[in-house]
mmCIF file of C-alpha atoms in Angstrom:
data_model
loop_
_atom_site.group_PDB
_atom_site.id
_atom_site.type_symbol
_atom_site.label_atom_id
_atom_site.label_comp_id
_atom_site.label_asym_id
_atom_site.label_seq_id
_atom_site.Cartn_x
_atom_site.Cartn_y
_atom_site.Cartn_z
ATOM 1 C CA UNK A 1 -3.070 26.102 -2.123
ATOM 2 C CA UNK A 2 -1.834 24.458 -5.103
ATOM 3 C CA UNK A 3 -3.216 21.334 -6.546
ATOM 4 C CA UNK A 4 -1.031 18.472 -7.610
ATOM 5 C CA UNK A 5 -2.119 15.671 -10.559
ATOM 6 C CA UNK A 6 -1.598 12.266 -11.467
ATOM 7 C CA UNK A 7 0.665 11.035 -13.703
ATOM 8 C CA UNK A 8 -0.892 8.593 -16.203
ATOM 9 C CA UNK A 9 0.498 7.532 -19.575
ATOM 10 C CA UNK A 10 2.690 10.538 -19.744
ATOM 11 C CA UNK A 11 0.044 12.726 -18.748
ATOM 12 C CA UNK A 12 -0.813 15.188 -15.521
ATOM 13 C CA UNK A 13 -4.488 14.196 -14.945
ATOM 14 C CA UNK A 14 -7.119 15.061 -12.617
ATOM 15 C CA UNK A 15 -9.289 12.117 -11.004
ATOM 16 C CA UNK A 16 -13.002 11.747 -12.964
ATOM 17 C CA UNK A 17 -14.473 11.349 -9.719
ATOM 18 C CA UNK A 18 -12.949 15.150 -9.375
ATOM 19 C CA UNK A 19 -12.138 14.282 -5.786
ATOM 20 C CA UNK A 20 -8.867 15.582 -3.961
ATOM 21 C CA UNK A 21 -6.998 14.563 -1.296
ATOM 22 C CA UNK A 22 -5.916 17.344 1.197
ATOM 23 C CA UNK A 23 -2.309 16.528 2.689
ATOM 24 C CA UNK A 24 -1.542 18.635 5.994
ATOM 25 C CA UNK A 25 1.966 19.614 7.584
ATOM 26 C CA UNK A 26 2.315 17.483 10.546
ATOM 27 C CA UNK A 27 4.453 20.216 11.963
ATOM 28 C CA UNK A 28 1.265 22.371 12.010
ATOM 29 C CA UNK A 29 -1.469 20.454 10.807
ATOM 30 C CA UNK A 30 -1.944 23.119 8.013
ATOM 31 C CA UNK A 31 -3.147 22.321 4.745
ATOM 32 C CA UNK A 32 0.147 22.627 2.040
ATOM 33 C CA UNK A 33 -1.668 21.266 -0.828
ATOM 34 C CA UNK A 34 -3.713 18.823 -2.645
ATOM 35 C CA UNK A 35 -3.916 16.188 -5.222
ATOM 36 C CA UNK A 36 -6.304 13.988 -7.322
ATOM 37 C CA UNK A 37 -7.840 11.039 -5.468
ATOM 38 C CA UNK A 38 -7.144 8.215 -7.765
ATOM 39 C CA UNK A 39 -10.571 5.686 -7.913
ATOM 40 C CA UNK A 40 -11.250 2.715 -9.623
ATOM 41 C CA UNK A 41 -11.777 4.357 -12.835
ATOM 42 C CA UNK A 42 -8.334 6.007 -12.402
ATOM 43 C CA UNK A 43 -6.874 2.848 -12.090
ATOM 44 C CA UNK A 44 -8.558 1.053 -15.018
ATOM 45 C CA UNK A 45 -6.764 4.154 -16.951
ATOM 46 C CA UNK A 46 -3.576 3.515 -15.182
ATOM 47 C CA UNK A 47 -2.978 -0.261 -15.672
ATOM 48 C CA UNK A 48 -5.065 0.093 -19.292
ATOM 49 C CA UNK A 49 -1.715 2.663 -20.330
ATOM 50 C CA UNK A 50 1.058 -0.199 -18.462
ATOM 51 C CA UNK A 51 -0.842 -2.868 -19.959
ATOM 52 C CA UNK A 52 -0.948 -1.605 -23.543
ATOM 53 C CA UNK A 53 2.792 -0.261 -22.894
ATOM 54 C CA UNK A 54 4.207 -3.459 -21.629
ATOM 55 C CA UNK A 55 2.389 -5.470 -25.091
ATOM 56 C CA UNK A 56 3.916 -2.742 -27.272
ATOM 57 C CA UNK A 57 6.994 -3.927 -26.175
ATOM 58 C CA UNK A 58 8.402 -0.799 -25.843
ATOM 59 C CA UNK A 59 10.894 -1.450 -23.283
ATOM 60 C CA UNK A 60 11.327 -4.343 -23.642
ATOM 61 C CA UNK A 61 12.284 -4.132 -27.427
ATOM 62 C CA UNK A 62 14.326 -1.355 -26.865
ATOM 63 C CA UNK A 63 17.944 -2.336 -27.309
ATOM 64 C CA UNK A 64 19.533 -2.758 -23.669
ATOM 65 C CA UNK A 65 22.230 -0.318 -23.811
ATOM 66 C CA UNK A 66 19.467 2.305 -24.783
ATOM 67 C CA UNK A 67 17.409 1.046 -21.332
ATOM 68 C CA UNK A 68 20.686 1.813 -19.417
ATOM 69 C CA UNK A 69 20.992 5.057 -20.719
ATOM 70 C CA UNK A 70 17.476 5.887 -20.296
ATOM 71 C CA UNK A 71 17.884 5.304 -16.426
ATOM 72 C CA UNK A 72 20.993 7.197 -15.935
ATOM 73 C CA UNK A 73 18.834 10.448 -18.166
ATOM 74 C CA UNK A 74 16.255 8.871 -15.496
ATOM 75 C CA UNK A 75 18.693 9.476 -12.445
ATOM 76 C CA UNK A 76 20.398 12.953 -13.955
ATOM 77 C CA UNK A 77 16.758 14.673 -13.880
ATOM 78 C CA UNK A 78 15.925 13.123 -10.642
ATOM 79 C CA UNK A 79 19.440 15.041 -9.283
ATOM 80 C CA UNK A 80 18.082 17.561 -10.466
ATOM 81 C CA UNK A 81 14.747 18.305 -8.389
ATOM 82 C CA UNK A 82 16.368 17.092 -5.591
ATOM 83 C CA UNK A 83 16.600 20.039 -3.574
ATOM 84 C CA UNK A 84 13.095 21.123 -4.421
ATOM 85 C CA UNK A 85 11.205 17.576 -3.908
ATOM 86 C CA UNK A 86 13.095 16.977 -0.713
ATOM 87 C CA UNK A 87 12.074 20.586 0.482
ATOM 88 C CA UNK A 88 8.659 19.339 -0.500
ATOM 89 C CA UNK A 89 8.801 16.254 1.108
ATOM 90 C CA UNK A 90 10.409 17.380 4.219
ATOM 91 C CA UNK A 91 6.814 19.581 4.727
ATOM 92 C CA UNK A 92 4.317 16.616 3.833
ATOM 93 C CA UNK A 93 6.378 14.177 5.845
ATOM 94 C CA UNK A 94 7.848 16.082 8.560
ATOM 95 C CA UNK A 95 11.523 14.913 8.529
ATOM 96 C CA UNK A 96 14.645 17.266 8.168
ATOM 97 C CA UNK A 97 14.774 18.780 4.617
ATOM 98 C CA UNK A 98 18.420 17.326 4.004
ATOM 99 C CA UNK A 99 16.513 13.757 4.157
ATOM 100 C CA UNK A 100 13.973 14.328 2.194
ATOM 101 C CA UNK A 101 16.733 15.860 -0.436
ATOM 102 C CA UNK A 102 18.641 12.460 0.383
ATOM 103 C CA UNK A 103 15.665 10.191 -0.628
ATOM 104 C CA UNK A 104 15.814 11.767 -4.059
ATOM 105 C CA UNK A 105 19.272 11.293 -4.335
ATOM 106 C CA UNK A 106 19.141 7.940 -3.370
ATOM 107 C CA UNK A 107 16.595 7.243 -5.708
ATOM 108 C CA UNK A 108 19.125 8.604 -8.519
ATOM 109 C CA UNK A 109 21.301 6.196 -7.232
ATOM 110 C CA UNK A 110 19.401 3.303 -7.689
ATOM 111 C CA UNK A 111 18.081 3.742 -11.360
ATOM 112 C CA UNK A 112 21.900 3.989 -11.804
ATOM 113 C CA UNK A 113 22.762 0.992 -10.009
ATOM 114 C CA UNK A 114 20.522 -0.636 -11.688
ATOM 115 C CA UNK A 115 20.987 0.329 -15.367
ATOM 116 C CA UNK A 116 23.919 -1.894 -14.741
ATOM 117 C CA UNK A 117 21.295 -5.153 -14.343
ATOM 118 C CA UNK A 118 20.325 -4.567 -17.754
ATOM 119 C CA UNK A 119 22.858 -6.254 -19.798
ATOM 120 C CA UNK A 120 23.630 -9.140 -17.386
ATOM 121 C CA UNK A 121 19.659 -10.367 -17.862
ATOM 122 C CA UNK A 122 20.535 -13.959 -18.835
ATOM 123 C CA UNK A 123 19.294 -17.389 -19.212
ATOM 124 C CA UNK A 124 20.760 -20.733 -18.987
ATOM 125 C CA UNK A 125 21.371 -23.911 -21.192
ATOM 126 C CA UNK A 126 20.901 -26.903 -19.129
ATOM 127 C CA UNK A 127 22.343 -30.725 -19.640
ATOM 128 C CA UNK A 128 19.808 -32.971 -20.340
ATOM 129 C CA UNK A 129 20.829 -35.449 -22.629
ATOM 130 C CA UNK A 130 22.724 -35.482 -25.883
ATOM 131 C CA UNK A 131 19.509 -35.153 -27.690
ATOM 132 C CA UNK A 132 17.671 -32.741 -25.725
ATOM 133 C CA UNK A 133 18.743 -29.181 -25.963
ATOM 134 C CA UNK A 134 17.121 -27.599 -23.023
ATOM 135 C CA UNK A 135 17.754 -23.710 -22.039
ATOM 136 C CA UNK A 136 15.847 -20.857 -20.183
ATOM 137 C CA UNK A 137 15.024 -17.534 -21.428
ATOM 138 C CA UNK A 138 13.850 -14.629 -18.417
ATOM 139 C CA UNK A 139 11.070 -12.478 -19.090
ATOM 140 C CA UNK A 140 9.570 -10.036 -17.552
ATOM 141 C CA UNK A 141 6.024 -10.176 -15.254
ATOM 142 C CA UNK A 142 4.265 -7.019 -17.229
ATOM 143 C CA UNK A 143 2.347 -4.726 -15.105
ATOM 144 C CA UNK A 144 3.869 -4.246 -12.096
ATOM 145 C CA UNK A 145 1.791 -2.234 -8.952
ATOM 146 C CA UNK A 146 3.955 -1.008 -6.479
ATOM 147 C CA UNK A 147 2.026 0.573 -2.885
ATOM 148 C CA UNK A 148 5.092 2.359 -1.374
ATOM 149 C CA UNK A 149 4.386 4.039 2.587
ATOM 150 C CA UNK A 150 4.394 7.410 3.904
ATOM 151 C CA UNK A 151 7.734 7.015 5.862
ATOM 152 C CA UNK A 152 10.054 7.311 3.118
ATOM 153 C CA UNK A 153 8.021 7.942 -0.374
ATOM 154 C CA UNK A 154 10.163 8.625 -2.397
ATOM 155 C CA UNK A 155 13.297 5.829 -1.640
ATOM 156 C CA UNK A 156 10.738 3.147 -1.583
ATOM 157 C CA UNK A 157 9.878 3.725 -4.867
ATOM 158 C CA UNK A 158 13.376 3.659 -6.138
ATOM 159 C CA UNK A 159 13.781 0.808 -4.397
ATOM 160 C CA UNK A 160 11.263 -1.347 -6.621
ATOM 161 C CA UNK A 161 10.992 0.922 -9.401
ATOM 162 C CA UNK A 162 14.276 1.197 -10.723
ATOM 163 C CA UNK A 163 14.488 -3.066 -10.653
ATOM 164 C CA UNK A 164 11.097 -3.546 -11.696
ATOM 165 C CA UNK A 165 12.177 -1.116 -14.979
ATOM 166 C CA UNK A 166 15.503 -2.455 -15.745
ATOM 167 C CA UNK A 167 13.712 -6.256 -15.841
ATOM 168 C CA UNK A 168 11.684 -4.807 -18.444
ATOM 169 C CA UNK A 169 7.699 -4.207 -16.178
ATOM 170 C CA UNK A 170 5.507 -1.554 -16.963
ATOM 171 C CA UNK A 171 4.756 -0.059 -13.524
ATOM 172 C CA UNK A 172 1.563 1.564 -11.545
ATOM 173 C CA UNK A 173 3.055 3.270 -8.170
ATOM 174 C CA UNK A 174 0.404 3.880 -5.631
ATOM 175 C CA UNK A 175 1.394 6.527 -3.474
ATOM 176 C CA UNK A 176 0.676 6.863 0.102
ATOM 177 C CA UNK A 177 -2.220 9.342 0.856
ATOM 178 C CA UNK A 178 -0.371 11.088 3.566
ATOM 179 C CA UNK A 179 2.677 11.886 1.757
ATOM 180 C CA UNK A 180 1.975 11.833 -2.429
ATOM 181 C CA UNK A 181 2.963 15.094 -2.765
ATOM 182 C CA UNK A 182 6.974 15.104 -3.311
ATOM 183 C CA UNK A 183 6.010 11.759 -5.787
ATOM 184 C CA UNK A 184 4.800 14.613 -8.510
ATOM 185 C CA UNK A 185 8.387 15.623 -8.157
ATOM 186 C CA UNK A 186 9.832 12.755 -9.277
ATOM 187 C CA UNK A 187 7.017 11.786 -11.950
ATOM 188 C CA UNK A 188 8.596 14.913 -13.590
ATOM 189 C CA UNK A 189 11.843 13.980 -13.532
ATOM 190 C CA UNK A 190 10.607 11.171 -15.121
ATOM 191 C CA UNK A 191 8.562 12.530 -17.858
ATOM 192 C CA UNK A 192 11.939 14.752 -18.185
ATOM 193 C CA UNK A 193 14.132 12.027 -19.055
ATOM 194 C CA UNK A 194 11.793 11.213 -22.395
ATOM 195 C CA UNK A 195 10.073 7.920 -20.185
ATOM 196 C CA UNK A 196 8.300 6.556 -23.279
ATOM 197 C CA UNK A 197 4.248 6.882 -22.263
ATOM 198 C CA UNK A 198 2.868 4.030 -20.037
ATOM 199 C CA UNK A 199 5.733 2.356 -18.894
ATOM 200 C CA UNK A 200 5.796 4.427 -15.417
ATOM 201 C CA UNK A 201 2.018 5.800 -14.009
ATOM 202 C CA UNK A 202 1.744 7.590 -10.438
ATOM 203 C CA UNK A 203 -1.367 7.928 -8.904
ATOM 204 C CA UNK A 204 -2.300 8.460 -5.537
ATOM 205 C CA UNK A 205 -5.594 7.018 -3.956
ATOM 206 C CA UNK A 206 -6.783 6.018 -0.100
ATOM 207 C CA UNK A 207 -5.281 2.185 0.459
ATOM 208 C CA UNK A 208 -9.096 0.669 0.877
ATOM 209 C CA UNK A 209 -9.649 2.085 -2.372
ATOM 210 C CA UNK A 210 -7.193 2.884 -5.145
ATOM 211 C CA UNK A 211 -4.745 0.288 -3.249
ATOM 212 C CA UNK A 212 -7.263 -2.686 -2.992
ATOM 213 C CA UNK A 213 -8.595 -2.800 -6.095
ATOM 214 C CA UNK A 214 -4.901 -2.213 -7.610
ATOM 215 C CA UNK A 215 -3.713 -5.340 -6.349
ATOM 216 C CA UNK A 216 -7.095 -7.042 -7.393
ATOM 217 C CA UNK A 217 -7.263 -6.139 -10.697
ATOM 218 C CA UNK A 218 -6.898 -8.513 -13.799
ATOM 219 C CA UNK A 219 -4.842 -6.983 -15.370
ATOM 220 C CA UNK A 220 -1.925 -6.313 -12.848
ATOM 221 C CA UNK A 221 0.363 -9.400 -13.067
ATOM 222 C CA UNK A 222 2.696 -8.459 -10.099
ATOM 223 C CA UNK A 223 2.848 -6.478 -6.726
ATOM 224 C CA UNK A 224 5.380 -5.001 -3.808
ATOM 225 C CA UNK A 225 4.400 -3.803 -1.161
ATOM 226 C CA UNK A 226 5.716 -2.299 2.114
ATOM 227 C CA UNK A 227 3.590 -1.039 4.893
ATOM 228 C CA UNK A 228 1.328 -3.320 8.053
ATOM 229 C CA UNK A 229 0.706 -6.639 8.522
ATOM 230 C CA UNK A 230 -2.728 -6.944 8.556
ATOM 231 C CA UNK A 231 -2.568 -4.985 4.986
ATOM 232 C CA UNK A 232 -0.279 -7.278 3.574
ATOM 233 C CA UNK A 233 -1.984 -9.955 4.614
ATOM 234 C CA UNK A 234 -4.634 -9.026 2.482
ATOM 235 C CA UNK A 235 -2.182 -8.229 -0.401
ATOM 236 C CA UNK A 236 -0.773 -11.543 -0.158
ATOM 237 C CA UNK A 237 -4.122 -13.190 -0.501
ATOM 238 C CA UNK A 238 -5.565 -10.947 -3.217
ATOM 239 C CA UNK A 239 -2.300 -12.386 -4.973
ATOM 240 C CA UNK A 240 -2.743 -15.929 -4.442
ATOM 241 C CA UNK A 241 -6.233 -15.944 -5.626
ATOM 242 C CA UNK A 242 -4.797 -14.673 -8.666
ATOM 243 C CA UNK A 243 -1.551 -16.887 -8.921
ATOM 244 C CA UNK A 244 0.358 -13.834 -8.875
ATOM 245 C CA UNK A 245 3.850 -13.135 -7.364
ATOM 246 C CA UNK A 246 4.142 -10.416 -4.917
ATOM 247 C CA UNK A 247 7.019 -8.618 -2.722
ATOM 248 C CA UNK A 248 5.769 -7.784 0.490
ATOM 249 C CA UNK A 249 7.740 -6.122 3.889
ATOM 250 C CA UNK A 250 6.050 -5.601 6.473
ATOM 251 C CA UNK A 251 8.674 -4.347 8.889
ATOM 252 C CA UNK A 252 10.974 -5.391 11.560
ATOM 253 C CA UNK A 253 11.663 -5.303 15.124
ATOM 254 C CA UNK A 254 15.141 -4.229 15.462
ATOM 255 C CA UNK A 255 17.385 -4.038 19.099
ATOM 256 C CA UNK A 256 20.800 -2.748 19.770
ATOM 257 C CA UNK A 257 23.117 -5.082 22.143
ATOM 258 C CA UNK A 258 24.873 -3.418 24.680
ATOM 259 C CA UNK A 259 27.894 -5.648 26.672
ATOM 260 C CA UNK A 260 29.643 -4.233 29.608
ATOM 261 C CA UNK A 261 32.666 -3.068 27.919
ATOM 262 C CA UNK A 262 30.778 -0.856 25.706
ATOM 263 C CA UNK A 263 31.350 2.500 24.453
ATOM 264 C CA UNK A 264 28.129 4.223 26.068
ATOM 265 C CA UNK A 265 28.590 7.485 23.993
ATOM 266 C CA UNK A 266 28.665 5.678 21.114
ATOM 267 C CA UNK A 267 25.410 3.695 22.073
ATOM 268 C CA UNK A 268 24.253 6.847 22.787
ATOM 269 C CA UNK A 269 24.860 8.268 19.095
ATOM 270 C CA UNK A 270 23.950 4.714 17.764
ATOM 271 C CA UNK A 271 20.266 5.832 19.799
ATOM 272 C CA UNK A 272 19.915 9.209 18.238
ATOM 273 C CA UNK A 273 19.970 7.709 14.913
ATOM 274 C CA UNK A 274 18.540 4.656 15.219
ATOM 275 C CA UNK A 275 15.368 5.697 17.329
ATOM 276 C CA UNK A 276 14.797 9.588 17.012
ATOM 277 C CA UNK A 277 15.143 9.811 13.673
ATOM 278 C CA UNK A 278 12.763 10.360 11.218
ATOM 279 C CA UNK A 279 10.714 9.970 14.902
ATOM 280 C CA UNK A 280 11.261 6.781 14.654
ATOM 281 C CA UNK A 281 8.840 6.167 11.979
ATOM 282 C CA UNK A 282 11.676 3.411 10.776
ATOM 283 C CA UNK A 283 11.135 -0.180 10.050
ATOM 284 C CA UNK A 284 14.449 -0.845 11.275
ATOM 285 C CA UNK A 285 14.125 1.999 14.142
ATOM 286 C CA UNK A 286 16.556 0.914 17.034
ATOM 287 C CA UNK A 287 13.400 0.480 19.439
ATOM 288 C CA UNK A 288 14.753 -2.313 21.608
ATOM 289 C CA UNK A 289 18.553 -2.042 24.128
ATOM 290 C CA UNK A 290 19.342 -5.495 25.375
ATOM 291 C CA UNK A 291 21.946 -4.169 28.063
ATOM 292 C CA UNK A 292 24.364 -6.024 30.356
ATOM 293 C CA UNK A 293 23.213 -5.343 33.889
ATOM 294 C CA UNK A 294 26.653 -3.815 34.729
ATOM 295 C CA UNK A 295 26.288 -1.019 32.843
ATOM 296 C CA UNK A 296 22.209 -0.517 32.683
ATOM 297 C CA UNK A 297 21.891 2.466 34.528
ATOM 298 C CA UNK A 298 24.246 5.002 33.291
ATOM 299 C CA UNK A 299 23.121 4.438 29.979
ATOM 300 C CA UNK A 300 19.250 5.031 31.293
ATOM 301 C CA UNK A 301 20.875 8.143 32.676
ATOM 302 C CA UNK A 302 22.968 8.910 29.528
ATOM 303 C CA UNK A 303 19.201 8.198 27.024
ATOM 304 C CA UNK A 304 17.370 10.230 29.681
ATOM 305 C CA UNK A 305 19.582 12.660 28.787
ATOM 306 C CA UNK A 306 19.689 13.107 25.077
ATOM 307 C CA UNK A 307 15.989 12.628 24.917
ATOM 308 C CA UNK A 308 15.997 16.069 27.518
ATOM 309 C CA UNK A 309 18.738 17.585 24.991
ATOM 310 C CA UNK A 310 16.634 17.364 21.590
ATOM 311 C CA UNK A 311 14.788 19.946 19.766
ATOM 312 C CA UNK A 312 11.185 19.156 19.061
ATOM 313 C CA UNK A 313 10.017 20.828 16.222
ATOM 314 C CA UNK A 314 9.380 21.130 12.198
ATOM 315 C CA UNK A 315 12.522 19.272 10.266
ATOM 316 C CA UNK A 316 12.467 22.441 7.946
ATOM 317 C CA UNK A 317 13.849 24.667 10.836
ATOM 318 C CA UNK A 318 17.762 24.447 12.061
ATOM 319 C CA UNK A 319 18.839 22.302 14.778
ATOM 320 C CA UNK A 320 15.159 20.022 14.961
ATOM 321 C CA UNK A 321 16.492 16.788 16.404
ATOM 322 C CA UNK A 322 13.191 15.049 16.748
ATOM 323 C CA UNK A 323 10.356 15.644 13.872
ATOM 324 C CA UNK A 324 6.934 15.449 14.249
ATOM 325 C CA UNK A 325 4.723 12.171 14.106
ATOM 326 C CA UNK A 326 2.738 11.959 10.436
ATOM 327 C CA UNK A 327 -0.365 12.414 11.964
ATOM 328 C CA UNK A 328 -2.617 12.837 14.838
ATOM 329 C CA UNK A 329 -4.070 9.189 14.578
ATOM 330 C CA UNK A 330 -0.440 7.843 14.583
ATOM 331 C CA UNK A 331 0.232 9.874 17.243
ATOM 332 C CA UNK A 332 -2.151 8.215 19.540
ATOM 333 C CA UNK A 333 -1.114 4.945 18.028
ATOM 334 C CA UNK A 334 2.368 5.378 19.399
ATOM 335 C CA UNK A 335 1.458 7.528 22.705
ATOM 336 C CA UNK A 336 -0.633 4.230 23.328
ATOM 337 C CA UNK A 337 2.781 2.029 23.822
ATOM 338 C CA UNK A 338 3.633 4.233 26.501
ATOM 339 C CA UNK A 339 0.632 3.642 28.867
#
């Protein structure tokens, strides 16, 4: 069983508390690896390295041209472990290997998008008065924590990453404990690209630990988060105690609208994507059909159907159509709605 580490101010680290967190196959529930369990101690480490990055002025300093190169060299290493963090993250998470390559690859994709933010960072002059010259000038927050979920790892920390480092933060990403694996991956890729030390830490930790105190701490002068309610609820208030701004999503509800005059097959292929994939572990999973009466029970007959036609089974074997639930407690979560 190999044994994963953080990554904190350019450097693989083990936890002082020693502790590891064991991360299972959902497929099987056998044990692929481990990694250090980030604790409070961890994290002083973590935001002490973003802090004392961030006042260095490292990035920030650094002439913007030279930022947007640095994230394409950022997204040209993370191309390159695609195939082998996907592979990675298809066994932690459960989902077809092709989208766990694809979450990399997106991720490439938005450090590249967003090099293109760097040089279009501007301020404004305002009229006032003849007299009064008054203008604006952006800067960034500092340390930014970012608690990404288990569903898609690796593309939600592109997602905030790649903006949160072309605006000039030093970041903390607090991966989820179920899936932190594949995140060493791209913490290489990373380190690869010549990341200057501090400006991007990975840790992983268990959300009433590592995550709470994260959001809590002095020193951390932003926060995104995506992942439940009632833990973003908490976010939000940790945040507004400390007159911080934070990003949080929380999910969605999403439905498909089907009118009489539909095209049911399409609906149908609309469904497999939009509600068996990734087992519907999606915030924007297709888990509602508003349906015209007219035309309600053929499609019944046509979802019955697929549902009958799909392979259960690991995503890393050919022809899986619908992937296993993260874990057992999850499972029982979502058996629950059926009752």
């Amino acid at each position: 069983m190999k044994t994963y580490q953080n990554y904190i101010n350019g450097k693989w680290m083990d936890s002082l508390s020693k502790e590891k967190i064991q991360v299972e196959d959902p497929a099987t529930t056998n044990i692929i690896g481990e990694i250090a369990c980030a604790k409070s101690d961890d994290v002083d480490i973590a935001v002490e390295a973003a802090k004392k990055s961030f006042e260095s002025r490292i990035l920030i300093d650094m002439p913007i041209l030279e930022r947007a190169k640095l994230m394409h060299r950022i997204a040209d290493e993370t191309r390159k472990i695609a195939k082998d963090g996907g592979t990675l993250l298809c066994y932690e998470n459960g989902k077809q290997i092709n989208a766990g390559i694809k979450e990399f690859n997106d991720v490439a994709d938005m450090f590249d998008y967003y090099a293109g933010l760097t040089d279009k960072l501007e301020g404004k002059t305002i009229p006032v008065s003849p007299t009064i010259f008054d203008y604006t000038v952006l800067e960034p927050f500092g340390v930014s924590a970012h608690i990404v979920p288990w569903n898609f790892p690796i593309s939600m920390v592109g997602r905030s990453l790649a903006c949160s480092f072309a605006t000039g933060n030093s970041t903390i990403v607090k991966t989820a404990e179920l899936t932190p694996l594949s995140a060493t991956f791209l913490a290489k890729a990373i380190e690869n690209a010549g990341v200057p030390n501090g400006l991007i830490n990975i840790i992983c930790g268990y959300g009433n630990e590592a995550g709470s105190y994260l959001v809590s701490h002095p020193d951390v002068n932003h926060v995104v988060f995506t992942g439940s309610v009632s833990t973003g609820k908490k976010i939000l208030h940790s945040c507004a105690d400390k007159t911080i701004p934070a990003v949080i999503e929380l999910g969605g509800k999403s439905a498909g609208i089907v009118y009489e005059d539909a095209d049911l097959d399409q609906v149908i292929e609309s469904a497999r994507h939009g509600i068996f994939g990734v087992a519907g572990q999606i915030c924007t999973a297709m888990s509602r059909l508003v349906v015209h009466k007219s035309v309600k029970d053929e499609l019944i007959g046509k979802l019955v159907d697929l549902s009958k036609s799909l392979k259960v089974g690991p995503g890393y074997e050919e022809g899986t159509g619908l992937t296993p639930i993260i874990s057992e407690k999850q499972l029982e979560k979502v058996e629950g709605y059926a009752r």
